Amino acid sequence: MKNKIAIIIGSISDKKTIEGCLDILEQFELDFTLNIVSAHRTPELLFDFAKTAVDKYDIIIAAAGGSAHLPGMVASLTTLPVIGVPVKSSNLNGVDSLLSIVQMPGGVPVATMAIGESGAKNAALFAIRILSLNNNNLKEKLKTYINKQTQTVIETEVY
């Protein structure tokens, strides 16, 4: 295992959505790259990226808005796990993105997260869970993260 994650976004405007994902991966000290790969504006780049990704990465996180073809197209061209993050759009609040990503035909799986920033954070944590299957150090960090999250909720006083 390379313990390396590729994060691709459809446009620079999607970076804001994915920032929580980047923060979590940094917190877990994981190696990742972030690149713009547009399914519609740079299709040859998408093909080249997807076909060579298996040599460099273990997991791909793909965030896209609107018609959101990026995660599905990448998944159709690689054997790596692809995690899709629907980006909230101005027209339909990301529902269009969600449906585009989640409605993949049988045989082309994309693990689809929630719309927006929560989905981006969960994409990072889901990738970490996958990688932790073969990495005990990462598994311990994940347990610590989960326990801290639980403790924060328990210690929160409500008046």
mmCIF file of N, CA, C and O in Angstrom, residues 3-37:
data_model
loop_
_atom_site.group_PDB
_atom_site.id
_atom_site.type_symbol
_atom_site.label_atom_id
_atom_site.label_comp_id
_atom_site.label_asym_id
_atom_site.label_seq_id
_atom_site.Cartn_x
_atom_site.Cartn_y
_atom_site.Cartn_z
ATOM 1 N N ASN A 3 -0.469 4.253 0.803
ATOM 2 C CA ASN A 3 -1.038 5.195 1.769
ATOM 3 C C ASN A 3 -1.070 6.608 1.205
ATOM 4 O O ASN A 3 -0.760 7.579 1.891
ATOM 5 N N LYS A 4 -1.420 6.706 -0.056
ATOM 6 C CA LYS A 4 -1.501 8.007 -0.719
ATOM 7 C C LYS A 4 -2.880 8.159 -1.346
ATOM 8 O O LYS A 4 -3.399 7.243 -1.974
ATOM 9 N N ILE A 5 -3.433 9.348 -1.182
ATOM 10 C CA ILE A 5 -4.782 9.639 -1.654
ATOM 11 C C ILE A 5 -4.722 10.739 -2.704
ATOM 12 O O ILE A 5 -4.052 11.752 -2.514
ATOM 13 N N ALA A 6 -5.426 10.536 -3.794
ATOM 14 C CA ALA A 6 -5.585 11.579 -4.800
ATOM 15 C C ALA A 6 -6.915 12.269 -4.552
ATOM 16 O O ALA A 6 -7.944 11.612 -4.400
ATOM 17 N N ILE A 7 -6.873 13.579 -4.502
ATOM 18 C CA ILE A 7 -8.099 14.362 -4.399
ATOM 19 C C ILE A 7 -8.187 15.164 -5.686
ATOM 20 O O ILE A 7 -7.250 15.881 -6.048
ATOM 21 N N ILE A 8 -9.302 15.017 -6.364
ATOM 22 C CA ILE A 8 -9.507 15.788 -7.585
ATOM 23 C C ILE A 8 -10.807 16.565 -7.471
ATOM 24 O O ILE A 8 -11.782 16.091 -6.881
ATOM 25 N N ILE A 9 -10.769 17.773 -8.001
ATOM 26 C CA ILE A 9 -11.943 18.635 -7.992
ATOM 27 C C ILE A 9 -12.206 19.082 -9.427
ATOM 28 O O ILE A 9 -11.278 19.187 -10.230
ATOM 29 N N GLY A 10 -13.454 19.333 -9.729
ATOM 30 C CA GLY A 10 -13.833 19.699 -11.084
ATOM 31 C C GLY A 10 -13.433 21.107 -11.477
ATOM 32 O O GLY A 10 -13.219 21.395 -12.648
ATOM 33 N N SER A 11 -13.318 22.003 -10.488
ATOM 34 C CA SER A 11 -12.884 23.373 -10.756
ATOM 35 C C SER A 11 -12.347 23.980 -9.465
ATOM 36 O O SER A 11 -12.597 23.466 -8.373
ATOM 37 N N ILE A 12 -11.639 25.090 -9.600
ATOM 38 C CA ILE A 12 -11.046 25.739 -8.435
ATOM 39 C C ILE A 12 -12.119 26.181 -7.437
ATOM 40 O O ILE A 12 -11.871 26.219 -6.233
ATOM 41 N N SER A 13 -13.308 26.464 -7.918
ATOM 42 C CA SER A 13 -14.375 26.878 -6.998
ATOM 43 C C SER A 13 -14.792 25.752 -6.051
ATOM 44 O O SER A 13 -15.400 26.010 -5.013
ATOM 45 N N ASP A 14 -14.443 24.507 -6.375
ATOM 46 C CA ASP A 14 -14.772 23.371 -5.510
ATOM 47 C C ASP A 14 -13.801 23.232 -4.328
ATOM 48 O O ASP A 14 -14.050 22.462 -3.408
ATOM 49 N N LYS A 15 -12.701 23.970 -4.359
ATOM 50 C CA LYS A 15 -11.677 23.838 -3.305
ATOM 51 C C LYS A 15 -12.236 24.185 -1.923
ATOM 52 O O LYS A 15 -11.908 23.541 -0.935
ATOM 53 N N LYS A 16 -13.096 25.196 -1.856
ATOM 54 C CA LYS A 16 -13.672 25.587 -0.564
ATOM 55 C C LYS A 16 -14.418 24.410 0.073
ATOM 56 O O LYS A 16 -14.313 24.180 1.274
ATOM 57 N N THR A 17 -15.145 23.663 -0.719
ATOM 58 C CA THR A 17 -15.891 22.516 -0.210
ATOM 59 C C THR A 17 -14.964 21.453 0.354
ATOM 60 O O THR A 17 -15.267 20.832 1.373
ATOM 61 N N ILE A 18 -13.830 21.253 -0.259
ATOM 62 C CA ILE A 18 -12.951 20.130 0.077
ATOM 63 C C ILE A 18 -11.943 20.461 1.194
ATOM 64 O O ILE A 18 -11.213 19.581 1.653
ATOM 65 N N GLU A 19 -11.917 21.695 1.671
ATOM 66 C CA GLU A 19 -10.914 22.097 2.660
ATOM 67 C C GLU A 19 -10.956 21.264 3.942
ATOM 68 O O GLU A 19 -9.918 20.928 4.506
ATOM 69 N N GLY A 20 -12.143 20.909 4.411
ATOM 70 C CA GLY A 20 -12.246 20.069 5.607
ATOM 71 C C GLY A 20 -11.628 18.701 5.395
ATOM 72 O O GLY A 20 -11.035 18.117 6.304
ATOM 73 N N CYS A 21 -11.746 18.178 4.197
ATOM 74 C CA CYS A 21 -11.120 16.909 3.825
ATOM 75 C C CYS A 21 -9.602 17.030 3.933
ATOM 76 O O CYS A 21 -8.939 16.177 4.521
ATOM 77 N N LEU A 22 -9.065 18.105 3.374
ATOM 78 C CA LEU A 22 -7.620 18.328 3.407
ATOM 79 C C LEU A 22 -7.123 18.447 4.847
ATOM 80 O O LEU A 22 -6.081 17.880 5.199
ATOM 81 N N ASP A 23 -7.878 19.166 5.679
ATOM 82 C CA ASP A 23 -7.497 19.335 7.088
ATOM 83 C C ASP A 23 -7.403 17.999 7.811
ATOM 84 O O ASP A 23 -6.457 17.755 8.567
ATOM 85 N N ILE A 24 -8.376 17.143 7.589
ATOM 86 C CA ILE A 24 -8.373 15.834 8.262
ATOM 87 C C ILE A 24 -7.205 14.981 7.770
ATOM 88 O O ILE A 24 -6.512 14.349 8.569
ATOM 89 N N LEU A 25 -6.963 14.958 6.470
ATOM 90 C CA LEU A 25 -5.844 14.169 5.951
ATOM 91 C C LEU A 25 -4.509 14.681 6.493
ATOM 92 O O LEU A 25 -3.620 13.884 6.813
ATOM 93 N N GLU A 26 -4.376 15.998 6.637
ATOM 94 C CA GLU A 26 -3.163 16.562 7.242
ATOM 95 C C GLU A 26 -3.056 16.177 8.711
ATOM 96 O O GLU A 26 -1.984 15.837 9.198
ATOM 97 N N GLN A 27 -4.164 16.226 9.411
ATOM 98 C CA GLN A 27 -4.197 15.853 10.827
ATOM 99 C C GLN A 27 -3.730 14.403 11.018
ATOM 100 O O GLN A 27 -3.043 14.092 11.982
ATOM 101 N N PHE A 28 -4.087 13.538 10.085
ATOM 102 C CA PHE A 28 -3.686 12.135 10.151
ATOM 103 C C PHE A 28 -2.331 11.882 9.489
ATOM 104 O O PHE A 28 -1.887 10.743 9.397
ATOM 105 N N GLU A 29 -1.705 12.967 9.039
ATOM 106 C CA GLU A 29 -0.374 12.917 8.416
ATOM 107 C C GLU A 29 -0.324 11.981 7.212
ATOM 108 O O GLU A 29 0.628 11.224 7.028
ATOM 109 N N LEU A 30 -1.367 12.048 6.394
ATOM 110 C CA LEU A 30 -1.427 11.228 5.189
ATOM 111 C C LEU A 30 -0.921 12.005 3.983
ATOM 112 O O LEU A 30 -1.059 13.226 3.893
ATOM 113 N N ASP A 31 -0.344 11.281 3.071
ATOM 114 C CA ASP A 31 0.181 11.848 1.837
ATOM 115 C C ASP A 31 -0.958 11.944 0.828
ATOM 116 O O ASP A 31 -1.662 10.957 0.584
ATOM 117 N N PHE A 32 -1.151 13.128 0.259
ATOM 118 C CA PHE A 32 -2.205 13.301 -0.731
ATOM 119 C C PHE A 32 -1.803 14.374 -1.737
ATOM 120 O O PHE A 32 -0.892 15.169 -1.478
ATOM 121 N N THR A 33 -2.485 14.343 -2.863
ATOM 122 C CA THR A 33 -2.341 15.404 -3.852
ATOM 123 C C THR A 33 -3.717 15.985 -4.114
ATOM 124 O O THR A 33 -4.734 15.317 -3.923
ATOM 125 N N LEU A 34 -3.742 17.223 -4.550
ATOM 126 C CA LEU A 34 -4.981 17.892 -4.929
ATOM 127 C C LEU A 34 -4.784 18.472 -6.318
ATOM 128 O O LEU A 34 -3.844 19.243 -6.549
ATOM 129 N N ASN A 35 -5.653 18.084 -7.248
ATOM 130 C CA ASN A 35 -5.565 18.568 -8.619
ATOM 131 C C ASN A 35 -6.946 18.883 -9.178
ATOM 132 O O ASN A 35 -7.940 18.283 -8.765
ATOM 133 N N ILE A 36 -6.972 19.811 -10.121
ATOM 134 C CA ILE A 36 -8.201 20.095 -10.860
ATOM 135 C C ILE A 36 -8.213 19.192 -12.082
ATOM 136 O O ILE A 36 -7.270 19.194 -12.875
ATOM 137 N N VAL A 37 -9.266 18.400 -12.185
ATOM 138 C CA VAL A 37 -9.457 17.510 -13.324
ATOM 139 C C VAL A 37 -10.934 17.609 -13.697
ATOM 140 O O VAL A 37 -11.783 17.083 -13.001
#
